[in-house]
Amino acid sequence: IDVKSRPNLALWVTKDHKIYQKEESYPACGPEECVIHVKATGICGSEIHFWKTGRIGDCCVTHDIILGHESSGQILEVGSSVRDLQVGDRVSIEPGVACWECDMCVRGRYNLCPKVVFSGTPPSDGTMRRFVAHPARFLHKIPDNMSYATGALIEPLSVAYNAIRRASPYLGQPIVICGAGPIGLAAALCARAAGASPIVITDLEQNRLDQAYSMGFRKTLKIELGWDRLTTAAKIREVMGTACLPQLAFEATGAASSINSACYALEDGGTLVQIGCGKPDIEIPLMSMGFREINIITSFRYQQSWPVVIRLAAEGVLGDVDALITHTFPIEETVDAFETCVDRSQLAIKVQIVDE
Ligand code: NAD
Ligand code: ZN
């Protein structure tokens, strides 16, 4: 039977912290859009936040919306103005649809577009449904030998790639990555591919560090809350096995204590790349960072990353990216997939929802 006749199951979040699945109508295809049969979607920590707290910063769930922004799928329909894509093409979805007209877009920094429409972020509906329409400009073909699961990892890998590109670690450069969640691990994969070495990964949770270890990152450090600068620096040096502290640290938790650890782990004159997003009013030791000439680089989502990251993943340059995926659920069990993310006994890193 025709795939389009299947129910368009969608995952909704409410402002009072509930998630539910409900059938949506089949999407209309605009002239510059394609309709995609979504085959794989990852659950992101931000979605857990929208569910459990109803907001991220100023971005609030004010009415029911469909979540999802880490997706890949197959094209079912092509809009009348679309030239480069065809029915049957396998694509990864870039979820941040920029306006393409403002200064930031024109300058290529379209991740900073003030008019961006980002899938699954209030007030926009997302990709966590069987069928979705999406602008063709933000669909990227994946090679035949790339799975849809990998295609859905291009989003978190792009977050990591953008951060790595902004700091350009060089061959043999020692680095620290704070946080061994999907983003920290993706950053580790990108940094390793860029040549950074040794790479020390820190986290509060041993099971997250075990995952890092199994992905080939053998220098892990279980941070304890309350370590001061001397203790942190000594532990980092010990694990790293180098005389000096690293000049580059990637922070991928957003927690104040971890930002502090990252600063403590750095050599004077070093650079902190802040990827993690935490509370809006985090205190950082700015004055002592100033006395030590610590640079801060921020990194927001991504721009012009999909084609490169697809190529890097397809060619194996990043190593085994699929190792990030710990759980897979069929689309009918999307609510269970979300429950798995918050069940600490499940040791989930990246949970994906798939549809054949
Ligand atoms: P996650 O919650 O799955 O992983 C975070 C990891 O940090 C966990 O393993 C946790 O144990 C560890 N951690 C938490 N507090 C810590 C502390 N005080 N010290 C040491 N480790 C600590 O999150 P994720 O999906 O990997 O995302 C990581 C961060 O990146 C989040 O803050 C997220 O909001 C942010 N993010 C940023 C962008 C961007 O564009 N800059 C994009 C996506 C995600
Ligand atoms: Zn714009």
mmCIF file of C-alpha atoms and ligand atoms in Angstrom:
data_model
loop_
_atom_site.group_PDB
_atom_site.id
_atom_site.type_symbol
_atom_site.label_atom_id
_atom_site.label_comp_id
_atom_site.label_asym_id
_atom_site.label_seq_id
_atom_site.Cartn_x
_atom_site.Cartn_y
_atom_site.Cartn_z
ATOM 1 C CA ILE A 1 0.000 0.000 0.000
ATOM 2 C CA ASP A 2 0.944 3.624 -0.531
ATOM 3 C CA VAL A 3 3.185 4.905 2.261
ATOM 4 C CA LYS A 4 1.282 8.235 2.201
ATOM 5 C CA SER A 5 -1.855 6.507 3.455
ATOM 6 C CA ARG A 6 -0.218 5.712 6.796
ATOM 7 C CA PRO A 7 -1.214 7.911 9.739
ATOM 8 C CA ASN A 8 0.967 10.996 10.127
ATOM 9 C CA LEU A 9 1.810 10.306 13.784
ATOM 10 C CA ALA A 10 3.249 13.404 15.456
ATOM 11 C CA LEU A 11 4.763 13.982 18.900
ATOM 12 C CA TRP A 12 3.362 17.011 20.691
ATOM 13 C CA VAL A 13 4.478 18.806 23.839
ATOM 14 C CA THR A 14 2.097 20.897 25.946
ATOM 15 C CA LYS A 15 2.828 23.943 28.087
ATOM 16 C CA ASP A 16 1.854 21.943 31.189
ATOM 17 C CA HIS A 17 4.667 19.419 30.724
ATOM 18 C CA LYS A 18 2.947 16.594 28.898
ATOM 19 C CA ILE A 19 3.861 14.847 25.685
ATOM 20 C CA TYR A 20 1.434 12.921 23.522
ATOM 21 C CA GLN A 21 1.192 11.416 20.080
ATOM 22 C CA LYS A 22 -1.609 12.469 17.747
ATOM 23 C CA GLU A 23 -2.329 12.041 14.089
ATOM 24 C CA GLU A 24 -1.716 15.077 11.899
ATOM 25 C CA SER A 25 -3.070 15.653 8.433
ATOM 26 C CA TYR A 26 -0.734 14.909 5.515
ATOM 27 C CA PRO A 27 1.270 18.092 4.792
ATOM 28 C CA ALA A 28 0.734 20.331 1.773
ATOM 29 C CA CYS A 29 3.841 20.809 -0.375
ATOM 30 C CA GLY A 30 4.685 24.481 -1.058
ATOM 31 C CA PRO A 31 6.399 25.383 -4.358
ATOM 32 C CA GLU A 32 9.841 25.609 -2.716
ATOM 33 C CA GLU A 33 9.342 22.682 -0.372
ATOM 34 C CA CYS A 34 9.532 18.921 -0.392
ATOM 35 C CA VAL A 35 7.400 16.503 1.588
ATOM 36 C CA ILE A 36 9.587 13.999 3.388
ATOM 37 C CA HIS A 37 8.822 10.616 4.865
ATOM 38 C CA VAL A 38 10.822 11.010 8.081
ATOM 39 C CA LYS A 39 12.774 7.796 8.649
ATOM 40 C CA ALA A 40 14.955 8.650 11.656
ATOM 41 C CA THR A 41 14.818 11.374 14.313
ATOM 42 C CA GLY A 42 17.035 11.852 17.329
ATOM 43 C CA ILE A 43 15.766 13.201 20.631
ATOM 44 C CA CYS A 44 17.729 16.242 21.812
ATOM 45 C CA GLY A 45 18.248 17.365 25.397
ATOM 46 C CA SER A 46 16.477 20.624 24.533
ATOM 47 C CA GLU A 47 13.302 18.641 23.855
ATOM 48 C CA ILE A 48 13.479 17.079 27.288
ATOM 49 C CA HIS A 49 13.736 20.653 28.598
ATOM 50 C CA PHE A 50 10.680 21.872 26.665
ATOM 51 C CA TRP A 51 8.798 18.858 28.039
ATOM 52 C CA LYS A 52 9.939 18.996 31.673
ATOM 53 C CA THR A 53 10.301 22.771 32.198
ATOM 54 C CA GLY A 54 8.291 24.279 29.315
ATOM 55 C CA ARG A 55 11.036 26.668 28.274
ATOM 56 C CA ILE A 56 14.640 27.306 27.295
ATOM 57 C CA GLY A 57 15.631 30.848 28.196
ATOM 58 C CA ASP A 58 13.041 33.178 26.721
ATOM 59 C CA CYS A 59 11.727 30.493 24.399
ATOM 60 C CA CYS A 60 8.525 29.177 26.017
ATOM 61 C CA VAL A 61 6.035 26.502 25.094
ATOM 62 C CA THR A 62 2.847 28.622 25.041
ATOM 63 C CA HIS A 63 0.682 26.205 23.057
ATOM 64 C CA ASP A 64 0.989 22.594 21.914
ATOM 65 C CA ILE A 65 3.753 22.156 19.334
ATOM 66 C CA ILE A 66 5.314 19.236 17.495
ATOM 67 C CA LEU A 67 8.911 18.597 18.620
ATOM 68 C CA GLY A 68 11.840 17.347 16.536
ATOM 69 C CA HIS A 69 14.832 18.800 14.702
ATOM 70 C CA GLU A 70 17.309 15.919 14.186
ATOM 71 C CA SER A 71 15.834 14.115 11.195
ATOM 72 C CA SER A 72 16.491 12.363 7.934
ATOM 73 C CA GLY A 73 14.105 10.788 5.460
ATOM 74 C CA GLN A 74 13.047 10.148 1.909
ATOM 75 C CA ILE A 75 11.413 12.650 -0.434
ATOM 76 C CA LEU A 76 7.808 11.835 -1.320
ATOM 77 C CA GLU A 77 6.838 15.041 -3.130
ATOM 78 C CA VAL A 78 8.758 17.881 -4.733
ATOM 79 C CA GLY A 79 7.447 21.460 -4.987
ATOM 80 C CA SER A 80 6.969 23.022 -8.420
ATOM 81 C CA SER A 81 9.983 25.403 -8.108
ATOM 82 C CA VAL A 82 12.420 22.822 -6.737
ATOM 83 C CA ARG A 83 15.087 21.776 -9.216
ATOM 84 C CA ASP A 84 17.844 19.875 -7.426
ATOM 85 C CA LEU A 85 15.832 17.216 -5.621
ATOM 86 C CA GLN A 86 13.669 14.340 -6.784
ATOM 87 C CA VAL A 87 11.085 11.963 -5.391
ATOM 88 C CA GLY A 88 12.952 9.090 -3.751
ATOM 89 C CA ASP A 89 16.025 11.122 -2.778
ATOM 90 C CA ARG A 90 17.391 10.374 0.686
ATOM 91 C CA VAL A 91 18.033 13.555 2.657
ATOM 92 C CA SER A 92 19.131 14.943 6.007
ATOM 93 C CA ILE A 93 17.027 17.872 7.227
ATOM 94 C CA GLU A 94 18.730 21.122 8.264
ATOM 95 C CA PRO A 95 16.186 22.435 10.780
ATOM 96 C CA GLY A 96 17.094 26.124 10.987
ATOM 97 C CA VAL A 97 15.384 27.807 8.058
ATOM 98 C CA ALA A 98 17.034 31.215 7.728
ATOM 99 C CA CYS A 99 15.414 34.138 5.874
ATOM 100 C CA TRP A 100 18.231 34.424 3.316
ATOM 101 C CA GLU A 101 17.738 38.207 3.127
ATOM 102 C CA CYS A 102 19.002 39.839 6.319
ATOM 103 C CA ASP A 103 22.587 41.039 6.878
ATOM 104 C CA MET A 104 23.560 37.945 8.840
ATOM 105 C CA CYS A 105 22.234 35.668 6.128
ATOM 106 C CA VAL A 106 23.956 37.671 3.391
ATOM 107 C CA ARG A 107 27.235 37.484 5.312
ATOM 108 C CA GLY A 108 26.922 33.712 5.543
ATOM 109 C CA ARG A 109 26.386 33.721 9.286
ATOM 110 C CA TYR A 110 22.857 32.515 8.808
ATOM 111 C CA ASN A 111 22.813 30.699 12.161
ATOM 112 C CA LEU A 112 22.436 34.221 13.584
ATOM 113 C CA CYS A 113 19.448 35.125 11.379
ATOM 114 C CA PRO A 114 16.931 36.910 13.622
ATOM 115 C CA LYS A 115 14.053 35.591 11.523
ATOM 116 C CA VAL A 116 15.149 31.953 11.562
ATOM 117 C CA VAL A 117 12.342 29.406 11.746
ATOM 118 C CA PHE A 118 13.725 26.472 13.688
ATOM 119 C CA SER A 119 11.909 23.138 13.564
ATOM 120 C CA GLY A 120 10.456 22.010 16.864
ATOM 121 C CA THR A 121 11.353 25.172 18.757
ATOM 122 C CA PRO A 122 8.418 27.342 19.891
ATOM 123 C CA PRO A 123 6.479 28.657 18.086
ATOM 124 C CA SER A 124 7.436 26.405 15.133
ATOM 125 C CA ASP A 125 6.410 22.788 14.705
ATOM 126 C CA GLY A 126 9.134 20.227 14.198
ATOM 127 C CA THR A 127 10.014 17.035 12.397
ATOM 128 C CA MET A 128 8.942 14.415 14.915
ATOM 129 C CA ARG A 129 6.167 13.070 12.698
ATOM 130 C CA ARG A 130 5.926 10.609 9.856
ATOM 131 C CA PHE A 131 5.486 13.221 7.111
ATOM 132 C CA VAL A 132 6.753 16.784 7.097
ATOM 133 C CA ALA A 133 7.105 19.556 4.505
ATOM 134 C CA HIS A 134 10.439 21.408 4.599
ATOM 135 C CA PRO A 135 12.108 24.028 2.347
ATOM 136 C CA ALA A 136 14.243 22.293 -0.275
ATOM 137 C CA ARG A 137 17.098 24.758 0.350
ATOM 138 C CA PHE A 138 17.505 23.149 3.764
ATOM 139 C CA LEU A 139 17.478 19.521 2.623
ATOM 140 C CA HIS A 140 20.771 17.808 1.928
ATOM 141 C CA LYS A 141 21.170 14.569 0.014
ATOM 142 C CA ILE A 142 22.908 11.758 1.837
ATOM 143 C CA PRO A 143 24.802 9.043 -0.030
ATOM 144 C CA ASP A 144 23.189 5.666 -0.708
ATOM 145 C CA ASN A 145 25.529 3.945 1.712
ATOM 146 C CA MET A 146 24.654 6.279 4.604
ATOM 147 C CA SER A 147 21.870 5.021 6.867
ATOM 148 C CA TYR A 148 18.962 7.226 7.845
ATOM 149 C CA ALA A 149 20.144 6.851 11.446
ATOM 150 C CA THR A 150 23.461 8.441 10.517
ATOM 151 C CA GLY A 151 21.596 11.033 8.445
ATOM 152 C CA ALA A 152 19.763 12.063 11.605
ATOM 153 C CA LEU A 153 23.084 12.475 13.456
ATOM 154 C CA ILE A 154 24.223 15.203 11.061
ATOM 155 C CA GLU A 155 22.419 17.775 13.249
ATOM 156 C CA PRO A 156 24.237 17.117 16.561
ATOM 157 C CA LEU A 157 27.464 16.511 14.620
ATOM 158 C CA SER A 158 26.957 19.926 13.009
ATOM 159 C CA VAL A 159 26.738 21.572 16.433
ATOM 160 C CA ALA A 160 30.094 19.994 17.244
ATOM 161 C CA TYR A 161 31.594 20.749 13.832
ATOM 162 C CA ASN A 162 30.661 24.442 14.123
ATOM 163 C CA ALA A 163 32.411 24.666 17.498
ATOM 164 C CA ILE A 164 35.514 22.869 16.197
ATOM 165 C CA ARG A 165 35.631 25.110 13.123
ATOM 166 C CA ARG A 166 35.443 28.216 15.302
ATOM 167 C CA ALA A 167 38.499 27.117 17.288
ATOM 168 C CA SER A 168 40.533 25.162 14.690
ATOM 169 C CA PRO A 169 42.441 22.716 16.913
ATOM 170 C CA TYR A 170 45.663 21.637 15.211
ATOM 171 C CA LEU A 171 47.411 18.299 14.846
ATOM 172 C CA GLY A 172 48.770 17.262 18.205
ATOM 173 C CA GLN A 173 47.052 20.009 20.163
ATOM 174 C CA PRO A 174 46.033 18.837 23.628
ATOM 175 C CA ILE A 175 42.409 19.679 24.439
ATOM 176 C CA VAL A 176 39.829 19.172 27.157
ATOM 177 C CA ILE A 177 36.152 18.518 26.485
ATOM 178 C CA CYS A 178 33.847 19.097 29.449
ATOM 179 C CA GLY A 179 30.709 16.963 29.180
ATOM 180 C CA ALA A 180 30.298 13.498 27.661
ATOM 181 C CA GLY A 181 26.724 13.844 26.447
ATOM 182 C CA PRO A 182 25.927 13.568 22.737
ATOM 183 C CA ILE A 183 27.310 17.047 22.039
ATOM 184 C CA GLY A 184 30.532 16.579 24.001
ATOM 185 C CA LEU A 185 31.104 13.177 22.383
ATOM 186 C CA ALA A 186 30.326 14.590 18.923
ATOM 187 C CA ALA A 187 32.834 17.371 19.632
ATOM 188 C CA ALA A 188 35.357 14.733 20.633
ATOM 189 C CA LEU A 189 34.830 12.881 17.332
ATOM 190 C CA CYS A 190 35.289 16.113 15.348
ATOM 191 C CA ALA A 191 38.299 17.226 17.396
ATOM 192 C CA ARG A 192 39.973 13.838 16.998
ATOM 193 C CA ALA A 193 39.390 14.007 13.245
ATOM 194 C CA ALA A 194 40.946 17.479 13.223
ATOM 195 C CA GLY A 195 44.042 16.008 14.868
ATOM 196 C CA ALA A 196 43.669 17.204 18.455
ATOM 197 C CA SER A 197 45.610 14.946 20.804
ATOM 198 C CA PRO A 198 45.562 14.063 23.604
ATOM 199 C CA ILE A 199 41.864 14.587 24.262
ATOM 200 C CA VAL A 200 40.683 14.563 27.874
ATOM 201 C CA ILE A 201 36.931 14.250 28.436
ATOM 202 C CA THR A 202 35.396 15.178 31.786
ATOM 203 C CA ASP A 203 31.962 14.486 33.242
ATOM 204 C CA LEU A 204 30.290 14.011 36.622
ATOM 205 C CA GLU A 205 28.852 10.653 35.593
ATOM 206 C CA GLN A 206 31.030 7.583 35.238
ATOM 207 C CA ASN A 207 28.629 5.876 32.822
ATOM 208 C CA ARG A 208 28.958 8.787 30.382
ATOM 209 C CA LEU A 209 32.736 8.515 30.622
ATOM 210 C CA ASP A 210 32.495 4.761 30.031
ATOM 211 C CA GLN A 211 30.700 5.568 26.769
ATOM 212 C CA ALA A 212 33.507 7.960 25.827
ATOM 213 C CA TYR A 213 36.036 5.240 26.631
ATOM 214 C CA SER A 214 34.243 2.715 24.467
ATOM 215 C CA MET A 215 34.376 5.217 21.590
ATOM 216 C CA GLY A 216 38.147 5.230 21.891
ATOM 217 C CA PHE A 217 38.594 8.235 24.166
ATOM 218 C CA ARG A 218 40.800 6.657 26.799
ATOM 219 C CA LYS A 219 41.657 9.784 28.797
ATOM 220 C CA THR A 220 38.594 10.478 30.891
ATOM 221 C CA LEU A 221 38.276 12.333 34.174
ATOM 222 C CA LYS A 222 35.375 12.054 36.593
ATOM 223 C CA ILE A 223 35.053 15.584 37.920
ATOM 224 C CA GLU A 224 33.888 16.149 41.476
ATOM 225 C CA LEU A 225 31.908 19.233 42.376
ATOM 226 C CA GLY A 226 33.922 21.590 44.522
ATOM 227 C CA TRP A 227 37.374 20.915 43.066
ATOM 228 C CA ASP A 228 39.344 24.156 43.160
ATOM 229 C CA ARG A 229 41.682 25.397 40.456
ATOM 230 C CA LEU A 230 44.815 23.676 41.769
ATOM 231 C CA THR A 231 43.082 20.325 42.215
ATOM 232 C CA THR A 232 41.425 20.486 38.802
ATOM 233 C CA ALA A 233 44.640 21.500 37.075
ATOM 234 C CA ALA A 234 46.586 18.711 38.788
ATOM 235 C CA LYS A 235 44.003 16.076 37.832
ATOM 236 C CA ILE A 236 43.893 17.289 34.226
ATOM 237 C CA ARG A 237 47.686 17.211 33.970
ATOM 238 C CA GLU A 238 47.773 13.720 35.425
ATOM 239 C CA VAL A 239 45.199 12.305 32.984
ATOM 240 C CA MET A 240 46.558 14.219 30.034
ATOM 241 C CA GLY A 241 50.120 13.091 30.625
ATOM 242 C CA THR A 242 51.575 16.368 29.412
ATOM 243 C CA ALA A 243 53.769 18.839 31.279
ATOM 244 C CA CYS A 244 51.558 21.804 30.432
ATOM 245 C CA LEU A 245 47.840 22.320 30.673
ATOM 246 C CA PRO A 246 45.912 22.494 27.392
ATOM 247 C CA GLN A 247 45.399 25.739 25.504
ATOM 248 C CA LEU A 248 41.935 24.766 24.321
ATOM 249 C CA ALA A 249 38.807 23.570 26.142
ATOM 250 C CA PHE A 250 35.338 22.835 24.798
ATOM 251 C CA GLU A 251 32.513 23.200 27.332
ATOM 252 C CA ALA A 252 29.523 21.015 26.479
ATOM 253 C CA THR A 253 27.343 20.925 29.600
ATOM 254 C CA GLY A 254 26.258 24.519 30.229
ATOM 255 C CA ALA A 255 26.641 23.937 33.987
ATOM 256 C CA ALA A 256 28.354 26.726 35.921
ATOM 257 C CA SER A 257 30.664 24.330 37.738
ATOM 258 C CA SER A 258 31.743 22.761 34.472
ATOM 259 C CA ILE A 259 32.493 26.160 32.923
ATOM 260 C CA ASN A 260 34.666 26.809 35.964
ATOM 261 C CA SER A 261 36.390 23.440 35.541
ATOM 262 C CA ALA A 262 37.068 24.253 31.900
ATOM 263 C CA CYS A 263 38.724 27.532 32.916
ATOM 264 C CA TYR A 264 40.740 25.800 35.637
ATOM 265 C CA ALA A 265 41.861 23.176 33.141
ATOM 266 C CA LEU A 266 43.291 25.768 30.752
ATOM 267 C CA GLU A 267 46.825 27.078 30.566
ATOM 268 C CA ASP A 268 47.046 30.856 30.935
ATOM 269 C CA GLY A 269 46.305 32.462 27.572
ATOM 270 C CA GLY A 270 44.121 29.508 26.576
ATOM 271 C CA THR A 271 40.743 29.492 24.871
ATOM 272 C CA LEU A 272 37.384 28.329 26.164
ATOM 273 C CA VAL A 273 34.870 27.334 23.492
ATOM 274 C CA GLN A 274 31.430 27.534 25.086
ATOM 275 C CA ILE A 275 28.945 25.158 23.448
ATOM 276 C CA GLY A 276 26.781 24.269 26.458
ATOM 277 C CA CYS A 277 23.742 26.427 27.171
ATOM 278 C CA GLY A 278 22.707 26.649 30.783
ATOM 279 C CA LYS A 279 20.837 29.124 32.912
ATOM 280 C CA PRO A 280 20.645 32.622 31.434
ATOM 281 C CA ASP A 281 22.501 34.249 34.326
ATOM 282 C CA ILE A 282 25.523 32.027 34.940
ATOM 283 C CA GLU A 283 28.362 33.549 36.934
ATOM 284 C CA ILE A 284 31.773 33.021 35.436
ATOM 285 C CA PRO A 285 35.104 34.062 36.998
ATOM 286 C CA LEU A 286 35.547 36.788 34.409
ATOM 287 C CA MET A 287 38.079 38.791 36.398
ATOM 288 C CA SER A 288 40.457 35.899 36.989
ATOM 289 C CA MET A 289 39.983 34.889 33.365
ATOM 290 C CA GLY A 290 40.965 38.428 32.435
ATOM 291 C CA PHE A 291 44.119 38.285 34.544
ATOM 292 C CA ARG A 292 44.980 35.054 32.720
ATOM 293 C CA GLU A 293 44.009 36.313 29.242
ATOM 294 C CA ILE A 294 41.601 33.431 28.697
ATOM 295 C CA ASN A 295 39.719 33.859 25.404
ATOM 296 C CA ILE A 296 36.088 32.927 25.179
ATOM 297 C CA ILE A 297 34.606 31.740 21.898
ATOM 298 C CA THR A 298 30.911 30.964 21.679
ATOM 299 C CA SER A 299 29.286 28.702 19.126
ATOM 300 C CA PHE A 300 25.631 28.749 18.131
ATOM 301 C CA ARG A 301 24.108 25.919 16.151
ATOM 302 C CA TYR A 302 25.720 25.832 12.697
ATOM 303 C CA GLN A 303 25.999 27.316 9.255
ATOM 304 C CA GLN A 304 27.193 25.680 6.063
ATOM 305 C CA SER A 305 27.912 22.481 7.918
ATOM 306 C CA TRP A 306 25.616 19.844 6.377
ATOM 307 C CA PRO A 307 27.499 19.139 3.133
ATOM 308 C CA VAL A 308 30.837 18.924 4.959
ATOM 309 C CA VAL A 309 29.600 16.846 7.876
ATOM 310 C CA ILE A 310 27.735 14.451 5.560
ATOM 311 C CA ARG A 311 30.975 13.965 3.634
ATOM 312 C CA LEU A 312 33.071 13.507 6.778
ATOM 313 C CA ALA A 313 30.620 10.981 8.212
ATOM 314 C CA ALA A 314 30.262 9.122 4.899
ATOM 315 C CA GLU A 315 34.015 8.849 4.408
ATOM 316 C CA GLY A 316 34.565 7.598 7.945
ATOM 317 C CA VAL A 317 36.715 10.610 8.806
ATOM 318 C CA LEU A 318 34.840 11.101 12.080
ATOM 319 C CA GLY A 319 35.097 7.427 13.073
ATOM 320 C CA ASP A 320 32.108 5.444 14.271
ATOM 321 C CA VAL A 321 29.488 8.192 14.650
ATOM 322 C CA ASP A 322 26.710 5.601 15.040
ATOM 323 C CA ALA A 323 28.240 4.682 18.417
ATOM 324 C CA LEU A 324 26.392 7.756 19.748
ATOM 325 C CA ILE A 325 23.079 5.946 19.219
ATOM 326 C CA THR A 326 22.219 3.834 22.251
ATOM 327 C CA HIS A 327 18.467 3.283 21.770
ATOM 328 C CA THR A 328 16.071 3.022 18.812
ATOM 329 C CA PHE A 329 12.253 3.013 18.936
ATOM 330 C CA PRO A 330 9.602 2.694 16.227
ATOM 331 C CA ILE A 331 7.562 5.859 15.642
ATOM 332 C CA GLU A 332 4.527 4.371 17.425
ATOM 333 C CA GLU A 333 6.620 4.224 20.641
ATOM 334 C CA THR A 334 7.880 7.812 20.578
ATOM 335 C CA VAL A 335 6.523 8.541 24.064
ATOM 336 C CA ASP A 336 8.445 5.514 25.421
ATOM 337 C CA ALA A 337 11.543 6.858 23.686
ATOM 338 C CA PHE A 338 11.184 10.122 25.632
ATOM 339 C CA GLU A 339 10.670 8.212 28.891
ATOM 340 C CA THR A 340 13.888 6.304 28.164
ATOM 341 C CA CYS A 341 15.802 9.577 27.864
ATOM 342 C CA VAL A 342 14.882 10.588 31.394
ATOM 343 C CA ASP A 343 15.239 7.125 32.962
ATOM 344 C CA ARG A 344 18.768 7.292 34.315
ATOM 345 C CA SER A 345 18.986 3.494 34.595
ATOM 346 C CA GLN A 346 18.787 3.290 30.790
ATOM 347 C CA LEU A 347 22.141 5.030 30.243
ATOM 348 C CA ALA A 348 20.859 6.688 27.092
ATOM 349 C CA ILE A 349 23.140 8.880 24.981
ATOM 350 C CA LYS A 350 21.295 9.400 21.683
ATOM 351 C CA VAL A 351 17.799 7.918 21.435
ATOM 352 C CA GLN A 352 16.311 7.733 17.940
ATOM 353 C CA ILE A 353 12.838 7.175 16.558
ATOM 354 C CA VAL A 354 12.692 5.297 13.269
ATOM 355 C CA ASP A 355 10.111 4.410 10.638
ATOM 356 C CA GLU A 356 10.529 1.993 7.739
HETATM 357 P P1 NAD B 1 23.392 16.231 27.926
HETATM 358 O O1 NAD B 1 22.620 16.780 29.047
HETATM 359 O O2 NAD B 1 22.971 14.937 27.304
HETATM 360 O O3 NAD B 1 24.906 16.016 28.369
HETATM 361 C C1 NAD B 1 25.533 16.876 29.262
HETATM 362 C C2 NAD B 1 26.608 16.097 30.000
HETATM 363 O O4 NAD B 1 27.208 16.986 30.932
HETATM 364 C C3 NAD B 1 26.067 14.919 30.823
HETATM 365 O O5 NAD B 1 26.834 13.770 30.527
HETATM 366 C C4 NAD B 1 26.226 15.383 32.271
HETATM 367 O O6 NAD B 1 26.530 14.306 33.139
HETATM 368 C C5 NAD B 1 27.384 16.347 32.168
HETATM 369 N N1 NAD B 1 27.373 17.373 33.218
HETATM 370 C C6 NAD B 1 26.308 18.062 33.677
HETATM 371 N N2 NAD B 1 26.690 18.919 34.626
HETATM 372 C C7 NAD B 1 28.028 18.775 34.766
HETATM 373 C C8 NAD B 1 29.007 19.399 35.597
HETATM 374 N N3 NAD B 1 28.659 20.343 36.467
HETATM 375 N N4 NAD B 1 30.294 19.011 35.452
HETATM 376 C C9 NAD B 1 30.640 18.056 34.554
HETATM 377 N N5 NAD B 1 29.756 17.430 33.759
HETATM 378 C C10 NAD B 1 28.471 17.787 33.869
HETATM 379 O O7 NAD B 1 23.459 17.378 26.836
HETATM 380 P P2 NAD B 1 23.926 17.386 25.295
HETATM 381 O O8 NAD B 1 22.785 17.048 24.421
HETATM 382 O O9 NAD B 1 25.199 16.633 25.139
HETATM 383 O O10 NAD B 1 24.192 18.943 25.134
HETATM 384 C C11 NAD B 1 25.231 19.546 25.854
HETATM 385 C C12 NAD B 1 25.028 21.042 25.971
HETATM 386 O O11 NAD B 1 25.104 21.619 24.678
HETATM 387 C C13 NAD B 1 23.670 21.468 26.527
HETATM 388 O O12 NAD B 1 23.857 22.539 27.419
HETATM 389 C C14 NAD B 1 22.922 21.926 25.312
HETATM 390 O O13 NAD B 1 21.941 22.890 25.627
HETATM 391 C C15 NAD B 1 24.035 22.519 24.513
HETATM 392 N N6 NAD B 1 23.777 22.694 23.084
HETATM 393 C C16 NAD B 1 24.267 23.807 22.512
HETATM 394 C C17 NAD B 1 24.093 24.036 21.176
HETATM 395 C C18 NAD B 1 24.661 25.264 20.547
HETATM 396 O O14 NAD B 1 24.248 25.622 19.453
HETATM 397 N N7 NAD B 1 25.615 25.924 21.163
HETATM 398 C C19 NAD B 1 23.373 23.117 20.403
HETATM 399 C C20 NAD B 1 22.901 21.950 21.010
HETATM 400 C C21 NAD B 1 23.120 21.751 22.360
HETATM 401 ZN ZN ZN B 2 18.235 36.111 7.855
#
